[in-house]
Amino acid sequence: MRLKLLSPSEMNAAQKETYDESIAGKRGAPPAPMMAWLNSPEMARHATRLGEMLRFDTMFPPKLSEIAILVTARHWTAHYEWYAHKRLALKGGLDPKIIEDIRVRRIPAFDDPKAKMIYELAKSLHEGHGVAKPLYDEAVEVLSVRGVVEIIGLCGYYTMVSMTLNTFEFEVPGGELSELA
């Protein structure tokens, strides 16, 4: 870990206010990257609010939104992010085979056209740095414009999360080993 994470008693007023807001929200606990972001309390406040909205208030149930998050974590080889969101994906009902396929960079087989589209859209955003017109048109048809916007938001936000966790070398909790090579 490259950064000393502050305890609430070590935080200045702005940091403590942001911290308190995060634990009062839907998560009930501060998200790990926010502890690094507290070095810029205003950024931490806005990023944490955006993260809460994307995690809990998109049009997608966790079973689907976690696909975009796992693709992002895998793209960045974000060990902590993978650890946390694999568990959330399983809890949300995502098929363990799909999770394993994403982990080993194999194209999963999807029964749900929305799940398949979220996967394809997330992969295109990360690997292709955008979305070709045919994929965009299909994504709008399957997910709606709002859905495309929210998947872009999930991929973008969790890219920032992954970069933060990787840069500051957050370790997988509990001394567990990372599943990502």
Tab-separated table of C-alpha atoms in Angstrom:
chain	number	residue	atom	x	y	z
A	1	MET	CA	0.000	0.000	0.000
A	2	ARG	CA	1.550	3.258	-1.105
A	3	LEU	CA	-0.726	5.501	0.896
A	4	LYS	CA	-1.548	5.789	4.554
A	5	LEU	CA	-5.313	5.620	4.833
A	6	LEU	CA	-6.683	8.035	7.363
A	7	SER	CA	-8.834	6.944	10.259
A	8	PRO	CA	-11.855	9.177	10.887
A	9	SER	CA	-10.062	10.789	13.846
A	10	GLU	CA	-7.167	11.825	11.553
A	11	MET	CA	-9.383	13.488	8.941
A	12	ASN	CA	-9.815	17.205	8.552
A	13	ALA	CA	-13.342	18.643	8.535
A	14	ALA	CA	-13.867	18.330	4.756
A	15	GLN	CA	-12.552	14.764	4.684
A	16	LYS	CA	-14.691	13.739	7.663
A	17	GLU	CA	-17.801	15.280	6.111
A	18	THR	CA	-17.263	13.285	2.904
A	19	TYR	CA	-16.493	10.130	4.868
A	20	ASP	CA	-19.620	10.512	6.999
A	21	GLU	CA	-21.762	11.096	3.900
A	22	SER	CA	-20.424	7.909	2.335
A	23	ILE	CA	-21.202	5.714	5.333
A	24	ALA	CA	-24.696	7.201	5.617
A	25	GLY	CA	-25.420	6.223	1.996
A	26	LYS	CA	-26.617	2.963	0.472
A	27	ARG	CA	-23.239	1.271	0.868
A	28	GLY	CA	-23.139	1.722	4.629
A	29	ALA	CA	-19.338	1.800	4.468
A	30	PRO	CA	-16.780	3.902	2.654
A	31	PRO	CA	-15.786	2.473	-0.730
A	32	ALA	CA	-12.099	1.567	-0.719
A	33	PRO	CA	-10.952	4.030	-3.406
A	34	MET	CA	-12.655	6.886	-1.574
A	35	MET	CA	-10.134	6.440	1.194
A	36	ALA	CA	-7.447	7.482	-1.302
A	37	TRP	CA	-9.646	10.138	-2.901
A	38	LEU	CA	-10.047	11.826	0.506
A	39	ASN	CA	-6.739	13.502	-0.257
A	40	SER	CA	-8.974	15.647	-2.476
A	41	PRO	CA	-12.167	15.816	-0.373
A	42	GLU	CA	-14.324	17.550	-2.980
A	43	MET	CA	-13.341	15.067	-5.677
A	44	ALA	CA	-14.007	12.241	-3.214
A	45	ARG	CA	-17.466	13.631	-2.472
A	46	HIS	CA	-18.499	13.844	-6.132
A	47	ALA	CA	-16.885	10.556	-7.152
A	48	THR	CA	-18.486	8.695	-4.260
A	49	ARG	CA	-21.906	10.130	-5.066
A	50	LEU	CA	-21.502	9.111	-8.718
A	51	GLY	CA	-20.368	5.642	-7.673
A	52	GLU	CA	-23.375	5.189	-5.422
A	53	MET	CA	-25.731	6.188	-8.238
A	54	LEU	CA	-24.039	3.868	-10.732
A	55	ARG	CA	-23.908	0.965	-8.310
A	56	PHE	CA	-27.475	1.203	-6.996
A	57	ASP	CA	-29.613	3.377	-9.255
A	58	THR	CA	-29.072	2.460	-12.896
A	59	MET	CA	-31.783	0.747	-14.900
A	60	PHE	CA	-29.859	-2.522	-14.567
A	61	PRO	CA	-30.070	-5.083	-11.765
A	62	PRO	CA	-26.748	-6.073	-10.188
A	63	LYS	CA	-26.667	-9.273	-12.244
A	64	LEU	CA	-26.220	-7.092	-15.346
A	65	SER	CA	-24.322	-4.050	-14.103
A	66	GLU	CA	-21.699	-6.278	-12.511
A	67	ILE	CA	-20.808	-7.581	-15.982
A	68	ALA	CA	-19.588	-4.112	-16.988
A	69	ILE	CA	-17.748	-3.739	-13.679
A	70	LEU	CA	-16.053	-7.143	-13.964
A	71	VAL	CA	-15.017	-6.480	-17.577
A	72	THR	CA	-13.500	-3.202	-16.376
A	73	ALA	CA	-11.733	-4.785	-13.400
A	74	ARG	CA	-10.346	-7.496	-15.665
A	75	HIS	CA	-9.254	-5.002	-18.314
A	76	TRP	CA	-7.243	-3.112	-15.687
A	77	THR	CA	-6.197	-6.265	-13.785
A	78	ALA	CA	-7.544	-4.522	-10.706
A	79	HIS	CA	-7.116	-7.185	-8.055
A	80	TYR	CA	-9.084	-5.500	-5.274
A	81	GLU	CA	-11.886	-4.504	-7.631
A	82	TRP	CA	-12.177	-8.026	-9.003
A	83	TYR	CA	-12.227	-9.473	-5.492
A	84	ALA	CA	-15.033	-7.154	-4.362
A	85	HIS	CA	-17.206	-7.260	-7.464
A	86	LYS	CA	-16.933	-10.992	-8.105
A	87	ARG	CA	-18.679	-11.448	-4.768
A	88	LEU	CA	-21.300	-8.825	-5.611
A	89	ALA	CA	-21.892	-10.427	-9.019
A	90	LEU	CA	-22.424	-13.844	-7.444
A	91	LYS	CA	-24.733	-12.330	-4.835
A	92	GLY	CA	-26.647	-10.616	-7.656
A	93	GLY	CA	-27.163	-13.931	-9.435
A	94	LEU	CA	-24.572	-13.793	-12.225
A	95	ASP	CA	-23.625	-17.253	-13.463
A	96	PRO	CA	-20.205	-18.274	-12.043
A	97	LYS	CA	-19.238	-19.604	-15.507
A	98	ILE	CA	-19.641	-16.111	-16.983
A	99	ILE	CA	-17.482	-14.671	-14.197
A	100	GLU	CA	-14.807	-17.293	-14.811
A	101	ASP	CA	-14.872	-16.652	-18.557
A	102	ILE	CA	-14.337	-12.936	-17.979
A	103	ARG	CA	-11.516	-13.715	-15.535
A	104	VAL	CA	-9.636	-15.883	-18.050
A	105	ARG	CA	-10.435	-13.512	-20.924
A	106	ARG	CA	-12.692	-15.975	-22.713
A	107	ILE	CA	-15.898	-14.794	-24.399
A	108	PRO	CA	-18.786	-15.986	-22.215
A	109	ALA	CA	-21.926	-17.645	-23.544
A	110	PHE	CA	-24.959	-15.578	-22.609
A	111	ASP	CA	-28.613	-16.580	-22.592
A	112	ASP	CA	-29.742	-13.008	-21.919
A	113	PRO	CA	-29.341	-10.588	-24.874
A	114	LYS	CA	-28.923	-7.638	-22.477
A	115	ALA	CA	-26.097	-9.383	-20.636
A	116	LYS	CA	-24.391	-10.210	-23.945
A	117	MET	CA	-24.750	-6.625	-25.129
A	118	ILE	CA	-23.373	-5.186	-21.885
A	119	TYR	CA	-20.358	-7.467	-22.218
A	120	GLU	CA	-19.790	-6.516	-25.860
A	121	LEU	CA	-20.242	-2.819	-25.163
A	122	ALA	CA	-17.849	-2.875	-22.195
A	123	LYS	CA	-15.223	-4.820	-24.147
A	124	SER	CA	-15.508	-2.415	-27.072
A	125	LEU	CA	-15.180	0.623	-24.819
A	126	HIS	CA	-12.023	-0.733	-23.192
A	127	GLU	CA	-10.333	-2.498	-26.062
A	128	GLY	CA	-11.573	-0.445	-28.985
A	129	HIS	CA	-11.667	2.919	-27.197
A	130	GLY	CA	-15.179	3.479	-28.481
A	131	VAL	CA	-18.111	1.754	-30.143
A	132	ALA	CA	-18.491	1.103	-33.863
A	133	LYS	CA	-21.791	2.170	-35.433
A	134	PRO	CA	-23.237	-1.354	-35.897
A	135	LEU	CA	-22.565	-2.223	-32.251
A	136	TYR	CA	-23.896	1.159	-31.121
A	137	ASP	CA	-27.119	0.689	-33.102
A	138	GLU	CA	-27.612	-2.794	-31.687
A	139	ALA	CA	-26.808	-1.596	-28.161
A	140	VAL	CA	-29.419	1.163	-28.389
A	141	GLU	CA	-31.961	-1.361	-29.658
A	142	VAL	CA	-31.232	-3.867	-26.867
A	143	LEU	CA	-30.404	-1.539	-23.965
A	144	SER	CA	-31.895	1.869	-24.951
A	145	VAL	CA	-29.928	5.115	-25.111
A	146	ARG	CA	-30.191	5.456	-21.331
A	147	GLY	CA	-28.774	1.952	-20.948
A	148	VAL	CA	-25.828	2.734	-23.227
A	149	VAL	CA	-25.136	5.920	-21.259
A	150	GLU	CA	-25.238	4.029	-17.974
A	151	ILE	CA	-22.901	1.280	-19.204
A	152	ILE	CA	-20.460	3.963	-20.383
A	153	GLY	CA	-20.783	5.524	-16.916
A	154	LEU	CA	-20.118	2.209	-15.182
A	155	CYS	CA	-17.062	1.498	-17.332
A	156	GLY	CA	-15.722	5.023	-16.885
A	157	TYR	CA	-16.288	5.206	-13.146
A	158	TYR	CA	-14.847	1.756	-12.489
A	159	THR	CA	-11.858	2.637	-14.680
A	160	MET	CA	-11.150	5.484	-12.251
A	161	VAL	CA	-11.689	3.069	-9.347
A	162	SER	CA	-9.338	0.513	-10.896
A	163	MET	CA	-6.673	3.123	-11.600
A	164	THR	CA	-6.889	4.358	-8.018
A	165	LEU	CA	-6.714	0.885	-6.488
A	166	ASN	CA	-3.832	-0.130	-8.764
A	167	THR	CA	-1.836	3.083	-8.340
A	168	PHE	CA	-2.015	3.020	-4.559
A	169	GLU	CA	-1.575	-0.775	-4.497
A	170	PHE	CA	-4.649	-1.649	-2.474
A	171	GLU	CA	-4.302	-5.255	-1.375
A	172	VAL	CA	-6.992	-7.889	-1.621
A	173	PRO	CA	-8.685	-7.942	1.802
A	174	GLY	CA	-8.091	-10.595	4.408
A	175	GLY	CA	-4.743	-11.655	3.003
A	176	GLU	CA	-6.495	-13.566	0.213
A	177	LEU	CA	-4.654	-14.101	-3.045
A	178	SER	CA	-5.730	-12.372	-6.208
A	179	GLU	CA	-7.475	-14.487	-8.818
A	180	LEU	CA	-6.107	-12.322	-11.632
A	181	ALA	CA	-2.800	-12.992	-13.347
